[in-house]
């Protein structure tokens, strides 16, 4: 058996297909080039601790595309990735779903400049970046309740995250929280918050990340009622007293 340590577009394509995610040649090339760009830029700025090809493929790409099914994206015109960091899950999702317009939100401008640059290089015309804090952006009429979907991974515990994400989702849209192995406890601790913010937990998908022993959970929260105007609260309040 040969163990491949390098990534190439063909390998990305076949590994994703094995995990149930179909991409074409161009998309596989874009994923390959994004991987190369992250690794190159990681030398001069702190983007990710995951640099080995195999691990990158699984923990960034398969993880970002966890639960991905074209049917779940058919009516999603506007999506926002909250706390996108080095572009996860936002960049893989924007490559796989080119008909959705993506806004990549982060509080750190430096990472966004990298993402803007790489989006131009990869001709990802459906990607825009937004510099700001979710708890402030969520009060701006331009953004509040404007998105069909908000995604987020590794940003905050669910009660806090729900307060930042749900105000941005339009009624009828959904919030996808990408979580690790302790999702059940997080869900219990967030049930009240989700309800107060106008959300309903509609699906919890749990599976092992292919090729690893790691459990992942995708929590899908539908926006079923408008979020009361008081939310999101200022950062210190949300952190000190999560809903
Ligand atoms: N989603 C990425 C990055 C996780 S690190 C991944 O899974 O790899 C968390 C990121 O969230 C950081 O880049 C940080 O700047 C951003 N962040 C944290 N709180 C935020 C907030 N309230 N509003 C916007 N971005 C936030």
PDB file of C-alpha atoms and ligand atoms in Angstrom:
ATOM      1  CA  UNK A   1       0.000   0.000   0.000  1.00  0.00           C
ATOM      2  CA  UNK A   2       1.317   3.436  -0.829  1.00  0.00           C
ATOM      3  CA  UNK A   3       0.692   6.200   1.602  1.00  0.00           C
ATOM      4  CA  UNK A   4       0.338   9.491  -0.168  1.00  0.00           C
ATOM      5  CA  UNK A   5       1.529  12.463   1.740  1.00  0.00           C
ATOM      6  CA  UNK A   6       1.039  15.171  -0.852  1.00  0.00           C
ATOM      7  CA  UNK A   7      -2.211  16.617  -1.989  1.00  0.00           C
ATOM      8  CA  UNK A   8      -3.220  16.954  -5.600  1.00  0.00           C
ATOM      9  CA  UNK A   9      -6.516  17.905  -7.168  1.00  0.00           C
ATOM     10  CA  UNK A  10      -7.296  14.316  -8.213  1.00  0.00           C
ATOM     11  CA  UNK A  11      -6.747  13.055  -4.693  1.00  0.00           C
ATOM     12  CA  UNK A  12      -8.882  15.813  -3.179  1.00  0.00           C
ATOM     13  CA  UNK A  13     -11.616  14.920  -5.640  1.00  0.00           C
ATOM     14  CA  UNK A  14     -11.555  11.212  -4.858  1.00  0.00           C
ATOM     15  CA  UNK A  15     -11.342  11.644  -1.069  1.00  0.00           C
ATOM     16  CA  UNK A  16     -14.270  14.041  -1.130  1.00  0.00           C
ATOM     17  CA  UNK A  17     -16.254  11.682  -3.352  1.00  0.00           C
ATOM     18  CA  UNK A  18     -15.599   8.859  -0.876  1.00  0.00           C
ATOM     19  CA  UNK A  19     -17.065  11.109   1.815  1.00  0.00           C
ATOM     20  CA  UNK A  20     -20.104  11.791  -0.387  1.00  0.00           C
ATOM     21  CA  UNK A  21     -19.142  15.253  -1.667  1.00  0.00           C
ATOM     22  CA  UNK A  22     -18.923  15.602  -5.449  1.00  0.00           C
ATOM     23  CA  UNK A  23     -16.678  18.304  -6.901  1.00  0.00           C
ATOM     24  CA  UNK A  24     -15.615  18.900 -10.501  1.00  0.00           C
ATOM     25  CA  UNK A  25     -12.030  19.356 -11.760  1.00  0.00           C
ATOM     26  CA  UNK A  26     -12.077  23.113 -11.420  1.00  0.00           C
ATOM     27  CA  UNK A  27     -13.328  22.972  -7.837  1.00  0.00           C
ATOM     28  CA  UNK A  28     -10.725  20.350  -6.924  1.00  0.00           C
ATOM     29  CA  UNK A  29      -8.044  22.610  -8.449  1.00  0.00           C
ATOM     30  CA  UNK A  30      -9.306  25.548  -6.412  1.00  0.00           C
ATOM     31  CA  UNK A  31      -9.161  23.475  -3.222  1.00  0.00           C
ATOM     32  CA  UNK A  32      -5.647  22.369  -4.101  1.00  0.00           C
ATOM     33  CA  UNK A  33      -4.513  25.935  -4.773  1.00  0.00           C
ATOM     34  CA  UNK A  34      -6.114  27.202  -1.585  1.00  0.00           C
ATOM     35  CA  UNK A  35      -4.242  24.525   0.371  1.00  0.00           C
ATOM     36  CA  UNK A  36      -0.964  25.635  -1.223  1.00  0.00           C
ATOM     37  CA  UNK A  37      -1.709  29.291  -0.518  1.00  0.00           C
ATOM     38  CA  UNK A  38      -2.526  28.656   3.159  1.00  0.00           C
ATOM     39  CA  UNK A  39       0.650  26.629   3.632  1.00  0.00           C
ATOM     40  CA  UNK A  40       2.765  29.305   1.936  1.00  0.00           C
ATOM     41  CA  UNK A  41       1.220  32.196   3.886  1.00  0.00           C
ATOM     42  CA  UNK A  42       1.368  30.219   7.119  1.00  0.00           C
ATOM     43  CA  UNK A  43       5.149  30.747   7.067  1.00  0.00           C
ATOM     44  CA  UNK A  44       4.663  34.433   7.701  1.00  0.00           C
ATOM     45  CA  UNK A  45       1.353  34.601   9.537  1.00  0.00           C
ATOM     46  CA  UNK A  46      -0.445  32.355  11.943  1.00  0.00           C
ATOM     47  CA  UNK A  47      -3.236  30.797   9.893  1.00  0.00           C
ATOM     48  CA  UNK A  48      -3.426  27.163  10.980  1.00  0.00           C
ATOM     49  CA  UNK A  49      -1.666  24.562  13.101  1.00  0.00           C
ATOM     50  CA  UNK A  50      -2.725  21.883  10.612  1.00  0.00           C
ATOM     51  CA  UNK A  51      -0.206  21.732   7.778  1.00  0.00           C
ATOM     52  CA  UNK A  52       0.306  18.046   6.891  1.00  0.00           C
ATOM     53  CA  UNK A  53      -1.501  17.296   3.632  1.00  0.00           C
ATOM     54  CA  UNK A  54      -3.535  14.404   4.953  1.00  0.00           C
ATOM     55  CA  UNK A  55      -4.585  16.188   8.081  1.00  0.00           C
ATOM     56  CA  UNK A  56      -5.446  19.336   6.146  1.00  0.00           C
ATOM     57  CA  UNK A  57      -7.641  17.341   3.805  1.00  0.00           C
ATOM     58  CA  UNK A  58      -9.526  15.717   6.664  1.00  0.00           C
ATOM     59  CA  UNK A  59      -9.624  18.337   9.409  1.00  0.00           C
ATOM     60  CA  UNK A  60     -10.128  21.343   7.175  1.00  0.00           C
ATOM     61  CA  UNK A  61     -11.751  20.138   3.958  1.00  0.00           C
ATOM     62  CA  UNK A  62     -13.789  17.101   5.003  1.00  0.00           C
ATOM     63  CA  UNK A  63     -14.710  18.916   8.198  1.00  0.00           C
ATOM     64  CA  UNK A  64     -15.829  22.086   6.383  1.00  0.00           C
ATOM     65  CA  UNK A  65     -17.881  19.989   3.962  1.00  0.00           C
ATOM     66  CA  UNK A  66     -19.384  17.791   6.675  1.00  0.00           C
ATOM     67  CA  UNK A  67     -23.096  17.226   6.105  1.00  0.00           C
ATOM     68  CA  UNK A  68     -22.863  18.814   2.694  1.00  0.00           C
ATOM     69  CA  UNK A  69     -25.635  17.857   0.351  1.00  0.00           C
ATOM     70  CA  UNK A  70     -26.550  19.910  -2.743  1.00  0.00           C
ATOM     71  CA  UNK A  71     -30.231  19.655  -1.783  1.00  0.00           C
ATOM     72  CA  UNK A  72     -29.538  21.569   1.393  1.00  0.00           C
ATOM     73  CA  UNK A  73     -28.151  24.465  -0.662  1.00  0.00           C
ATOM     74  CA  UNK A  74     -30.737  24.850  -3.398  1.00  0.00           C
ATOM     75  CA  UNK A  75     -32.349  28.049  -2.024  1.00  0.00           C
ATOM     76  CA  UNK A  76     -29.314  29.532  -0.351  1.00  0.00           C
ATOM     77  CA  UNK A  77     -28.449  32.769  -2.164  1.00  0.00           C
ATOM     78  CA  UNK A  78     -26.671  34.649   0.619  1.00  0.00           C
ATOM     79  CA  UNK A  79     -24.498  32.985   3.246  1.00  0.00           C
ATOM     80  CA  UNK A  80     -22.142  34.324   5.909  1.00  0.00           C
ATOM     81  CA  UNK A  81     -19.294  32.497   7.622  1.00  0.00           C
ATOM     82  CA  UNK A  82     -18.933  33.910  11.144  1.00  0.00           C
ATOM     83  CA  UNK A  83     -15.362  34.020  12.487  1.00  0.00           C
ATOM     84  CA  UNK A  84     -13.977  32.569   9.273  1.00  0.00           C
ATOM     85  CA  UNK A  85     -10.306  32.863  10.369  1.00  0.00           C
ATOM     86  CA  UNK A  86      -8.216  31.269   7.625  1.00  0.00           C
ATOM     87  CA  UNK A  87     -11.438  30.602   5.691  1.00  0.00           C
ATOM     88  CA  UNK A  88     -13.073  27.603   7.339  1.00  0.00           C
ATOM     89  CA  UNK A  89     -15.638  26.465   6.562  1.00  0.00           C
ATOM     90  CA  UNK A  90     -16.275  29.496   4.307  1.00  0.00           C
ATOM     91  CA  UNK A  91     -13.728  28.951   1.531  1.00  0.00           C
ATOM     92  CA  UNK A  92     -14.361  25.225   0.919  1.00  0.00           C
ATOM     93  CA  UNK A  93     -18.113  25.903   0.992  1.00  0.00           C
ATOM     94  CA  UNK A  94     -17.821  28.851  -1.387  1.00  0.00           C
ATOM     95  CA  UNK A  95     -15.843  26.670  -3.807  1.00  0.00           C
ATOM     96  CA  UNK A  96     -18.370  23.840  -3.634  1.00  0.00           C
ATOM     97  CA  UNK A  97     -21.383  26.197  -3.784  1.00  0.00           C
ATOM     98  CA  UNK A  98     -20.466  28.845  -6.378  1.00  0.00           C
ATOM     99  CA  UNK A  99     -24.071  30.014  -6.822  1.00  0.00           C
ATOM    100  CA  UNK A 100     -24.249  31.192  -3.228  1.00  0.00           C
ATOM    101  CA  UNK A 101     -22.824  34.656  -2.464  1.00  0.00           C
ATOM    102  CA  UNK A 102     -20.522  34.367   0.546  1.00  0.00           C
ATOM    103  CA  UNK A 103     -19.615  36.971   3.119  1.00  0.00           C
ATOM    104  CA  UNK A 104     -16.633  35.934   5.227  1.00  0.00           C
ATOM    105  CA  UNK A 105     -16.812  37.774   8.559  1.00  0.00           C
ATOM    106  CA  UNK A 106     -13.957  38.101  11.000  1.00  0.00           C
ATOM    107  CA  UNK A 107     -12.789  40.476  13.708  1.00  0.00           C
ATOM    108  CA  UNK A 108      -9.182  40.214  12.451  1.00  0.00           C
ATOM    109  CA  UNK A 109      -8.448  42.211   9.307  1.00  0.00           C
ATOM    110  CA  UNK A 110      -5.139  40.496   8.551  1.00  0.00           C
ATOM    111  CA  UNK A 111      -6.641  37.104   7.802  1.00  0.00           C
ATOM    112  CA  UNK A 112      -9.347  38.725   5.698  1.00  0.00           C
ATOM    113  CA  UNK A 113      -6.764  40.453   3.504  1.00  0.00           C
ATOM    114  CA  UNK A 114      -5.254  37.064   2.791  1.00  0.00           C
ATOM    115  CA  UNK A 115      -8.676  35.628   1.960  1.00  0.00           C
ATOM    116  CA  UNK A 116      -9.521  38.545  -0.323  1.00  0.00           C
ATOM    117  CA  UNK A 117      -6.262  38.098  -2.170  1.00  0.00           C
ATOM    118  CA  UNK A 118      -6.675  34.363  -2.591  1.00  0.00           C
ATOM    119  CA  UNK A 119     -10.339  34.699  -3.624  1.00  0.00           C
ATOM    120  CA  UNK A 120      -9.184  36.982  -6.465  1.00  0.00           C
ATOM    121  CA  UNK A 121      -6.408  34.568  -7.482  1.00  0.00           C
ATOM    122  CA  UNK A 122      -8.779  31.611  -7.512  1.00  0.00           C
ATOM    123  CA  UNK A 123     -11.448  33.666  -9.303  1.00  0.00           C
ATOM    124  CA  UNK A 124     -13.904  32.993  -6.532  1.00  0.00           C
ATOM    125  CA  UNK A 125     -16.308  35.708  -7.636  1.00  0.00           C
ATOM    126  CA  UNK A 126     -18.907  34.741  -5.037  1.00  0.00           C
ATOM    127  CA  UNK A 127     -16.743  35.711  -2.049  1.00  0.00           C
ATOM    128  CA  UNK A 128     -16.625  38.995  -0.127  1.00  0.00           C
ATOM    129  CA  UNK A 129     -14.967  39.700   3.174  1.00  0.00           C
ATOM    130  CA  UNK A 130     -16.395  41.733   6.044  1.00  0.00           C
ATOM    131  CA  UNK A 131     -14.252  43.046   8.861  1.00  0.00           C
ATOM    132  CA  UNK A 132     -16.134  43.435  12.131  1.00  0.00           C
ATOM    133  CA  UNK A 133     -17.454  41.806  15.230  1.00  0.00           C
ATOM    134  CA  UNK A 134     -20.583  39.695  14.923  1.00  0.00           C
ATOM    135  CA  UNK A 135     -22.195  41.404  17.920  1.00  0.00           C
ATOM    136  CA  UNK A 136     -21.920  44.762  16.116  1.00  0.00           C
ATOM    137  CA  UNK A 137     -22.570  43.618  12.552  1.00  0.00           C
ATOM    138  CA  UNK A 138     -25.743  41.945  13.868  1.00  0.00           C
ATOM    139  CA  UNK A 139     -27.264  45.354  14.643  1.00  0.00           C
ATOM    140  CA  UNK A 140     -26.531  46.944  11.259  1.00  0.00           C
ATOM    141  CA  UNK A 141     -29.668  47.067   9.074  1.00  0.00           C
ATOM    142  CA  UNK A 142     -27.518  46.172   6.072  1.00  0.00           C
ATOM    143  CA  UNK A 143     -26.731  42.793   7.619  1.00  0.00           C
ATOM    144  CA  UNK A 144     -29.335  41.963  10.244  1.00  0.00           C
ATOM    145  CA  UNK A 145     -31.632  39.096   9.188  1.00  0.00           C
ATOM    146  CA  UNK A 146     -30.225  39.256   5.633  1.00  0.00           C
ATOM    147  CA  UNK A 147     -28.664  35.830   5.256  1.00  0.00           C
ATOM    148  CA  UNK A 148     -30.274  32.594   4.141  1.00  0.00           C
ATOM    149  CA  UNK A 149     -27.572  30.761   6.034  1.00  0.00           C
ATOM    150  CA  UNK A 150     -24.868  31.497   8.591  1.00  0.00           C
ATOM    151  CA  UNK A 151     -22.102  28.959   9.211  1.00  0.00           C
ATOM    152  CA  UNK A 152     -19.495  28.902  11.976  1.00  0.00           C
ATOM    153  CA  UNK A 153     -16.742  26.630  13.253  1.00  0.00           C
ATOM    154  CA  UNK A 154     -14.496  26.896  16.333  1.00  0.00           C
ATOM    155  CA  UNK A 155     -15.572  30.389  17.363  1.00  0.00           C
ATOM    156  CA  UNK A 156     -17.478  30.134  20.668  1.00  0.00           C
ATOM    157  CA  UNK A 157     -19.686  27.881  22.781  1.00  0.00           C
ATOM    158  CA  UNK A 158     -23.165  27.452  21.342  1.00  0.00           C
ATOM    159  CA  UNK A 159     -25.102  29.801  23.678  1.00  0.00           C
ATOM    160  CA  UNK A 160     -22.710  32.649  22.761  1.00  0.00           C
ATOM    161  CA  UNK A 161     -22.461  31.661  19.134  1.00  0.00           C
ATOM    162  CA  UNK A 162     -26.255  31.522  18.755  1.00  0.00           C
ATOM    163  CA  UNK A 163     -26.500  35.089  20.051  1.00  0.00           C
ATOM    164  CA  UNK A 164     -24.000  36.241  17.425  1.00  0.00           C
ATOM    165  CA  UNK A 165     -25.276  34.153  14.522  1.00  0.00           C
ATOM    166  CA  UNK A 166     -29.075  34.072  14.731  1.00  0.00           C
ATOM    167  CA  UNK A 167     -29.601  37.864  14.438  1.00  0.00           C
ATOM    168  CA  UNK A 168     -27.931  37.662  10.998  1.00  0.00           C
ATOM    169  CA  UNK A 169     -30.196  34.888   9.695  1.00  0.00           C
ATOM    170  CA  UNK A 170     -33.471  35.790   7.946  1.00  0.00           C
ATOM    171  CA  UNK A 171     -36.640  34.148   9.226  1.00  0.00           C
ATOM    172  CA  UNK A 172     -36.870  30.869   7.310  1.00  0.00           C
ATOM    173  CA  UNK A 173     -33.074  30.639   6.981  1.00  0.00           C
ATOM    174  CA  UNK A 174     -30.722  28.556   9.075  1.00  0.00           C
ATOM    175  CA  UNK A 175     -27.594  28.597  11.187  1.00  0.00           C
ATOM    176  CA  UNK A 176     -25.119  25.721  10.774  1.00  0.00           C
ATOM    177  CA  UNK A 177     -22.852  25.241  13.794  1.00  0.00           C
ATOM    178  CA  UNK A 178     -19.896  22.941  13.101  1.00  0.00           C
ATOM    179  CA  UNK A 179     -19.037  21.259  16.383  1.00  0.00           C
ATOM    180  CA  UNK A 180     -16.772  18.590  17.818  1.00  0.00           C
ATOM    181  CA  UNK A 181     -17.420  15.648  20.140  1.00  0.00           C
ATOM    182  CA  UNK A 182     -19.110  17.482  23.017  1.00  0.00           C
ATOM    183  CA  UNK A 183     -22.013  18.822  21.004  1.00  0.00           C
ATOM    184  CA  UNK A 184     -24.758  17.121  23.027  1.00  0.00           C
ATOM    185  CA  UNK A 185     -23.844  18.988  26.202  1.00  0.00           C
ATOM    186  CA  UNK A 186     -23.557  22.233  24.238  1.00  0.00           C
ATOM    187  CA  UNK A 187     -26.990  21.718  22.754  1.00  0.00           C
ATOM    188  CA  UNK A 188     -28.525  21.236  26.191  1.00  0.00           C
ATOM    189  CA  UNK A 189     -26.851  24.367  27.478  1.00  0.00           C
ATOM    190  CA  UNK A 190     -28.037  26.375  24.454  1.00  0.00           C
ATOM    191  CA  UNK A 191     -31.669  25.321  24.177  1.00  0.00           C
ATOM    192  CA  UNK A 192     -33.019  28.305  26.078  1.00  0.00           C
ATOM    193  CA  UNK A 193     -30.786  30.770  24.206  1.00  0.00           C
ATOM    194  CA  UNK A 194     -31.766  29.389  20.823  1.00  0.00           C
ATOM    195  CA  UNK A 195     -35.471  29.751  21.653  1.00  0.00           C
ATOM    196  CA  UNK A 196     -35.090  33.316  22.948  1.00  0.00           C
ATOM    197  CA  UNK A 197     -33.235  34.312  19.782  1.00  0.00           C
ATOM    198  CA  UNK A 198     -35.945  32.980  17.461  1.00  0.00           C
ATOM    199  CA  UNK A 199     -34.309  29.669  16.586  1.00  0.00           C
ATOM    200  CA  UNK A 200     -35.358  26.031  16.619  1.00  0.00           C
ATOM    201  CA  UNK A 201     -32.871  23.161  16.521  1.00  0.00           C
ATOM    202  CA  UNK A 202     -34.061  21.088  13.579  1.00  0.00           C
ATOM    203  CA  UNK A 203     -31.240  18.630  12.997  1.00  0.00           C
ATOM    204  CA  UNK A 204     -28.162  17.214  14.685  1.00  0.00           C
ATOM    205  CA  UNK A 205     -25.913  15.106  12.409  1.00  0.00           C
ATOM    206  CA  UNK A 206     -23.110  13.231  14.116  1.00  0.00           C
ATOM    207  CA  UNK A 207     -20.437  11.120  12.404  1.00  0.00           C
ATOM    208  CA  UNK A 208     -16.773  10.235  12.574  1.00  0.00           C
ATOM    209  CA  UNK A 209     -14.616  12.344  10.314  1.00  0.00           C
ATOM    210  CA  UNK A 210     -13.460   9.925   7.574  1.00  0.00           C
ATOM    211  CA  UNK A 211      -9.947   8.593   8.148  1.00  0.00           C
ATOM    212  CA  UNK A 212      -9.845   9.812  11.760  1.00  0.00           C
ATOM    213  CA  UNK A 213     -11.234   8.785  15.138  1.00  0.00           C
ATOM    214  CA  UNK A 214     -12.748  12.193  15.646  1.00  0.00           C
ATOM    215  CA  UNK A 215     -16.437  12.818  16.123  1.00  0.00           C
ATOM    216  CA  UNK A 216     -18.045  15.783  14.477  1.00  0.00           C
ATOM    217  CA  UNK A 217     -21.523  17.207  14.832  1.00  0.00           C
ATOM    218  CA  UNK A 218     -23.380  19.581  12.567  1.00  0.00           C
ATOM    219  CA  UNK A 219     -26.127  21.378  14.461  1.00  0.00           C
ATOM    220  CA  UNK A 220     -28.735  22.978  12.228  1.00  0.00           C
ATOM    221  CA  UNK A 221     -30.855  25.694  13.772  1.00  0.00           C
ATOM    222  CA  UNK A 222     -33.731  27.117  11.785  1.00  0.00           C
ATOM    223  CA  UNK A 223     -34.742  30.716  12.260  1.00  0.00           C
ATOM    224  CA  UNK A 224     -38.418  30.441  13.055  1.00  0.00           C
ATOM    225  CA  UNK A 225     -39.107  33.913  14.523  1.00  0.00           C
ATOM    226  CA  UNK A 226     -37.408  37.332  14.408  1.00  0.00           C
ATOM    227  CA  UNK A 227     -34.658  37.932  16.970  1.00  0.00           C
ATOM    228  CA  UNK A 228     -35.657  40.476  19.660  1.00  0.00           C
ATOM    229  CA  UNK A 229     -33.919  43.836  19.143  1.00  0.00           C
ATOM    230  CA  UNK A 230     -31.905  43.564  22.364  1.00  0.00           C
ATOM    231  CA  UNK A 231     -29.715  40.833  20.809  1.00  0.00           C
ATOM    232  CA  UNK A 232     -26.849  40.484  20.239  1.00  0.00           C
ATOM    233  CA  UNK A 233     -25.808  42.178  23.479  1.00  0.00           C
ATOM    234  CA  UNK A 234     -22.381  43.813  23.882  1.00  0.00           C
ATOM    235  CA  UNK A 235     -19.502  41.319  23.995  1.00  0.00           C
ATOM    236  CA  UNK A 236     -18.793  41.571  27.749  1.00  0.00           C
ATOM    237  CA  UNK A 237     -22.434  40.870  28.668  1.00  0.00           C
ATOM    238  CA  UNK A 238     -22.745  37.896  26.348  1.00  0.00           C
ATOM    239  CA  UNK A 239     -19.520  36.386  27.621  1.00  0.00           C
ATOM    240  CA  UNK A 240     -20.305  37.034  31.277  1.00  0.00           C
ATOM    241  CA  UNK A 241     -23.924  35.937  31.151  1.00  0.00           C
ATOM    242  CA  UNK A 242     -24.594  33.657  28.207  1.00  0.00           C
ATOM    243  CA  UNK A 243     -28.326  33.299  27.603  1.00  0.00           C
TER     244      UNK A 243
HETATM  245  N1  LIG B   1     -13.589  29.305  11.697  1.00  0.00           N
HETATM  246  C1  LIG B   1     -12.150  29.170  11.615  1.00  0.00           C
HETATM  247  C2  LIG B   1     -11.408  30.048  12.615  1.00  0.00           C
HETATM  248  C3  LIG B   1     -11.601  29.719  14.059  1.00  0.00           C
HETATM  249  S1  LIG B   1     -10.659  30.782  15.132  1.00  0.00           S
HETATM  250  C4  LIG B   1     -11.759  27.712  11.743  1.00  0.00           C
HETATM  251  O1  LIG B   1     -12.583  26.901  12.109  1.00  0.00           O
HETATM  252  O2  LIG B   1     -10.595  27.383  11.478  1.00  0.00           O
HETATM  253  C5  LIG B   1     -11.905  31.930  15.622  1.00  0.00           C
HETATM  254  C6  LIG B   1     -12.023  33.130  14.708  1.00  0.00           C
HETATM  255  O3  LIG B   1     -13.206  33.831  15.050  1.00  0.00           O
HETATM  256  C7  LIG B   1     -10.861  34.118  14.828  1.00  0.00           C
HETATM  257  O4  LIG B   1     -10.358  34.404  13.544  1.00  0.00           O
HETATM  258  C8  LIG B   1     -11.499  35.353  15.465  1.00  0.00           C
HETATM  259  O5  LIG B   1     -10.945  36.565  14.998  1.00  0.00           O
HETATM  260  C9  LIG B   1     -12.958  35.223  15.065  1.00  0.00           C
HETATM  261  N2  LIG B   1     -13.932  35.787  16.015  1.00  0.00           N
HETATM  262  C10 LIG B   1     -14.069  35.489  17.329  1.00  0.00           C
HETATM  263  N3  LIG B   1     -15.098  36.166  17.858  1.00  0.00           N
HETATM  264  C11 LIG B   1     -15.641  36.919  16.853  1.00  0.00           C
HETATM  265  C12 LIG B   1     -16.713  37.843  16.790  1.00  0.00           C
HETATM  266  N4  LIG B   1     -17.450  38.129  17.846  1.00  0.00           N
HETATM  267  N5  LIG B   1     -16.986  38.419  15.592  1.00  0.00           N
HETATM  268  C13 LIG B   1     -16.231  38.139  14.504  1.00  0.00           C
HETATM  269  N6  LIG B   1     -15.201  37.270  14.506  1.00  0.00           N
HETATM  270  C14 LIG B   1     -14.894  36.671  15.672  1.00  0.00           C
END
